[in-house]
Tab-separated table of C-alpha atoms in Angstrom:
chain	number	residue	atom	x	y	z
A	1	MET	CA	102.867	127.623	130.144
A	2	LYS	CA	102.544	131.557	130.060
A	3	LEU	CA	101.485	133.288	126.849
A	4	ILE	CA	102.660	136.826	126.658
A	5	GLY	CA	100.421	138.801	124.427
A	6	ASN	CA	97.874	141.559	123.853
A	7	TYR	CA	94.123	141.085	123.886
A	8	THR	CA	93.986	142.866	120.626
A	9	SER	CA	96.801	141.244	118.726
A	10	PRO	CA	95.512	138.791	116.057
A	11	PHE	CA	98.806	136.884	116.435
A	12	ALA	CA	98.381	136.467	120.126
A	13	ARG	CA	94.783	135.407	119.457
A	14	LYS	CA	96.008	132.838	116.952
A	15	ILE	CA	98.004	131.079	119.577
A	16	SER	CA	95.356	131.349	122.370
A	17	VAL	CA	92.883	129.599	119.773
A	18	ILE	CA	95.434	126.931	119.139
A	19	MET	CA	96.041	126.214	122.884
A	20	LEU	CA	92.345	126.255	123.745
A	21	GLU	CA	91.569	123.864	120.859
A	22	LYS	CA	94.126	121.517	122.031
A	23	GLY	CA	93.039	121.805	125.565
A	24	ILE	CA	96.534	123.221	126.826
A	25	THR	CA	96.253	125.022	130.146
A	26	PHE	CA	98.133	128.367	130.121
A	27	GLU	CA	98.112	131.777	131.836
A	28	PHE	CA	97.560	134.746	129.512
A	29	VAL	CA	99.529	137.825	130.392
A	30	ASN	CA	98.225	141.046	128.708
A	31	GLU	CA	101.034	143.426	127.825
A	32	SER	CA	101.362	146.268	125.186
A	33	PRO	CA	104.490	146.027	123.251
A	34	TRP	CA	104.271	149.636	122.283
A	35	HIS	CA	105.151	151.626	125.557
A	36	GLU	CA	108.608	152.246	126.539
A	37	GLU	CA	108.613	150.533	129.825
A	38	SER	CA	106.904	147.307	128.184
A	39	PRO	CA	108.334	143.992	129.632
A	40	VAL	CA	107.759	142.409	126.187
A	41	PRO	CA	111.446	142.726	124.961
A	42	GLN	CA	112.329	140.501	128.040
A	43	TYR	CA	110.657	137.646	126.288
A	44	ASN	CA	111.245	138.516	122.592
A	45	PRO	CA	114.206	140.799	121.767
A	46	LEU	CA	112.220	142.153	118.916
A	47	GLY	CA	109.640	143.543	121.275
A	48	LYS	CA	106.810	141.733	119.613
A	49	VAL	CA	103.818	139.634	120.901
A	50	PRO	CA	103.169	136.708	121.168
A	51	ALA	CA	105.849	135.015	123.171
A	52	LEU	CA	105.250	131.750	124.889
A	53	VAL	CA	107.183	130.960	128.003
A	54	VAL	CA	107.328	127.126	128.607
A	55	ASN	CA	109.795	127.298	131.479
A	56	ASP	CA	112.684	129.191	133.062
A	57	ASP	CA	114.882	127.865	130.265
A	58	GLN	CA	112.626	127.929	127.226
A	59	THR	CA	110.717	130.849	125.513
A	60	TRP	CA	109.432	130.702	121.970
A	61	PHE	CA	108.385	133.796	120.045
A	62	ASP	CA	106.799	134.653	116.664
A	63	SER	CA	103.401	133.165	116.182
A	64	ALA	CA	104.350	130.929	113.393
A	65	ILE	CA	107.320	129.463	115.467
A	66	ILE	CA	104.903	129.146	118.506
A	67	ALA	CA	102.041	127.384	116.367
A	68	GLU	CA	104.603	124.967	115.078
A	69	TYR	CA	106.073	124.196	118.508
A	70	LEU	CA	102.712	123.578	119.944
A	71	ASP	CA	101.785	121.268	117.111
A	72	SER	CA	104.722	119.248	117.648
A	73	LEU	CA	103.654	118.321	121.093
A	74	ASP	CA	101.219	115.714	119.462
A	75	ILE	CA	98.217	116.978	121.319
A	76	ALA	CA	95.067	116.610	119.180
A	77	PRO	CA	93.764	118.223	117.019
A	78	ALA	CA	96.781	117.957	114.759
A	79	LEU	CA	96.728	121.441	112.809
A	80	ILE	CA	99.711	121.049	110.592
A	81	PRO	CA	100.330	117.880	108.422
A	82	ARG	CA	103.251	115.706	109.101
A	83	ASP	CA	104.019	115.445	105.427
A	84	THR	CA	106.542	118.224	104.546
A	85	LEU	CA	104.862	119.408	101.384
A	86	GLN	CA	101.368	119.389	102.776
A	87	SER	CA	102.690	121.238	105.902
A	88	LEU	CA	104.275	123.908	103.490
A	89	ARG	CA	100.905	124.387	101.816
A	90	VAL	CA	99.126	125.067	105.160
A	91	ARG	CA	102.024	127.194	106.391
A	92	GLN	CA	101.801	129.295	103.121
A	93	ILE	CA	98.133	129.961	103.705
A	94	GLU	CA	99.066	130.982	107.293
A	95	VAL	CA	101.701	133.486	105.844
A	96	LEU	CA	98.846	134.854	103.544
A	97	ALA	CA	96.498	135.330	106.592
A	98	ASP	CA	99.458	136.793	108.780
A	99	GLY	CA	100.301	139.094	105.880
A	100	VAL	CA	96.847	140.440	105.936
A	101	CYS	CA	97.108	141.097	109.513
A	102	ASP	CA	100.491	142.814	108.997
A	103	ALA	CA	98.977	145.202	106.529
A	104	ALA	CA	96.077	146.003	108.795
A	105	LEU	CA	98.533	146.701	111.691
A	106	VAL	CA	100.496	149.083	109.513
A	107	ILE	CA	97.068	151.038	108.617
A	108	VAL	CA	96.069	151.071	112.229
A	109	ARG	CA	99.353	152.502	113.414
A	110	HIS	CA	99.713	154.853	110.404
A	111	GLN	CA	96.321	156.509	111.181
A	112	MET	CA	97.418	157.173	114.609
A	113	LEU	CA	99.817	159.691	113.345
A	114	PRO	CA	99.033	163.310	112.952
A	115	PRO	CA	97.260	163.977	109.468
A	116	ALA	CA	100.204	165.982	108.152
A	117	GLN	CA	102.237	162.818	108.620
A	118	GLN	CA	100.018	160.400	107.145
A	119	SER	CA	100.641	159.117	103.450
A	120	THR	CA	97.625	158.425	101.195
A	121	ASN	CA	99.914	156.209	98.966
A	122	GLU	CA	101.087	154.103	102.013
A	123	LEU	CA	97.514	153.610	103.088
A	124	LEU	CA	96.459	152.632	99.503
A	125	ARG	CA	99.502	150.222	99.229
A	126	GLN	CA	98.506	148.520	102.531
A	127	ARG	CA	94.905	148.260	101.590
A	128	GLU	CA	95.924	146.797	98.118
A	129	LYS	CA	98.075	143.986	99.990
A	130	ILE	CA	94.913	143.113	102.099
A	131	ARG	CA	92.674	143.061	98.999
A	132	ARG	CA	95.119	140.603	97.135
A	133	GLY	CA	95.567	138.569	100.286
A	134	LEU	CA	91.877	138.143	100.845
A	135	ASP	CA	91.274	137.223	97.156
A	136	ALA	CA	94.032	134.605	97.594
A	137	LEU	CA	92.403	133.298	100.626
A	138	GLU	CA	88.979	133.230	99.021
A	139	HIS	CA	90.559	131.142	96.203
A	140	GLU	CA	91.988	128.588	98.756
A	141	ALA	CA	88.881	128.419	100.717
A	142	ALA	CA	86.970	127.590	97.493
A	143	LYS	CA	89.140	124.653	96.890
A	144	SER	CA	88.322	123.160	100.387
A	145	GLU	CA	91.766	121.389	100.416
A	146	TRP	CA	94.157	122.973	103.071
A	147	LEU	CA	91.774	125.787	104.083
A	148	ASN	CA	88.009	125.208	104.627
A	149	GLY	CA	88.495	121.456	104.612
A	150	THR	CA	86.922	118.650	106.508
A	151	HIS	CA	89.251	118.933	109.578
A	152	ILE	CA	90.505	122.324	111.187
A	153	THR	CA	93.946	123.456	110.536
A	154	LEU	CA	96.303	126.073	111.249
A	155	ALA	CA	95.300	127.826	107.897
A	156	ASP	CA	91.792	127.977	109.090
A	157	ILE	CA	92.695	129.543	112.559
A	158	ALA	CA	95.123	131.975	111.035
A	159	THR	CA	92.574	133.194	108.391
A	160	ALA	CA	89.742	133.458	110.980
A	161	CYS	CA	92.008	135.548	113.164
A	162	ALA	CA	93.037	137.720	110.424
A	163	ILE	CA	89.434	138.511	109.456
A	164	GLY	CA	88.546	139.018	113.072
A	165	TYR	CA	91.227	141.739	113.239
A	166	LEU	CA	89.864	143.465	110.122
A	167	ASN	CA	86.331	143.460	111.580
A	168	PHE	CA	87.798	144.651	115.103
A	169	ARG	CA	89.653	147.614	113.523
A	170	HIS	CA	87.135	148.344	110.789
A	171	VAL	CA	90.083	148.297	108.366
A	172	ALA	CA	88.361	146.713	105.404
A	173	PRO	CA	84.568	147.079	105.962
A	174	ASN	CA	83.608	145.630	102.592
A	175	TRP	CA	85.927	142.597	102.738
A	176	CYS	CA	83.147	140.144	102.549
A	177	VAL	CA	81.904	141.452	99.136
A	178	GLY	CA	82.668	138.895	96.293
A	179	ARG	CA	84.099	136.414	98.864
A	180	PRO	CA	81.290	134.186	99.716
A	181	THR	CA	83.168	131.083	100.704
A	182	LEU	CA	85.601	133.133	103.014
A	183	VAL	CA	82.426	134.414	104.679
A	184	LYS	CA	81.001	130.998	105.376
A	185	LEU	CA	84.341	129.875	106.764
A	186	VAL	CA	84.901	132.580	109.221
A	187	GLU	CA	81.160	132.412	110.410
A	188	LYS	CA	81.807	128.673	111.108
A	189	MET	CA	85.099	129.395	112.919
A	190	PHE	CA	83.551	132.349	115.052
A	191	GLN	CA	81.028	129.784	116.374
A	192	ARG	CA	83.866	127.766	117.964
A	193	GLU	CA	84.369	128.132	121.784
A	194	SER	CA	88.009	128.995	121.154
A	195	PHE	CA	87.052	132.087	119.092
A	196	ALA	CA	84.160	133.075	121.379
A	197	ARG	CA	86.631	133.209	124.243
A	198	THR	CA	89.173	135.162	122.657
A	199	VAL	CA	87.188	137.998	121.075
A	200	PRO	CA	89.072	141.320	121.617
A	201	PRO	CA	87.486	143.843	124.097
A	202	THR	CA	85.675	146.718	122.531
A	203	ALA	CA	86.752	149.305	125.184
């Protein structure tokens, strides 16, 4: 398998972590989706990473879809419950974590604009999304049911990747204040080999 992604993308990292946890051999192809000559649209018409090339006839894109595909291969560990309702609960937490990433990405891209084109209101709006999303994740982690439970799930991986991205981009430096359970969860996740091997480069 070939994973088209970017070393700094939290969504590509999520898929890399899943494949490493499952012991799936893959080639990581580092591509930026932002420049005009990017080959990413060849794999995803929307021009976004990640995309997973299984073979010449099969390519999956969008991290949530790729995660579900990988778990359907029945390679341990199972990260999404087979029960439909339980699966939805895990996937909803994934959506929360991915939404935090989306808001952080908007902030990062917005801050690259010339100062005259930046909107304080837009930045505040995205930061509020991150705050609410993290509060909801703290609540879920404290329940230790679908997130921060006995066994690792897709919710754990998505949450740790989201917070890893916040740390990497310094978007929400005080995110840990008032969220002790989330702090312990991500500290535990960051100790796993799959996370240690997917730390984004600092330069």
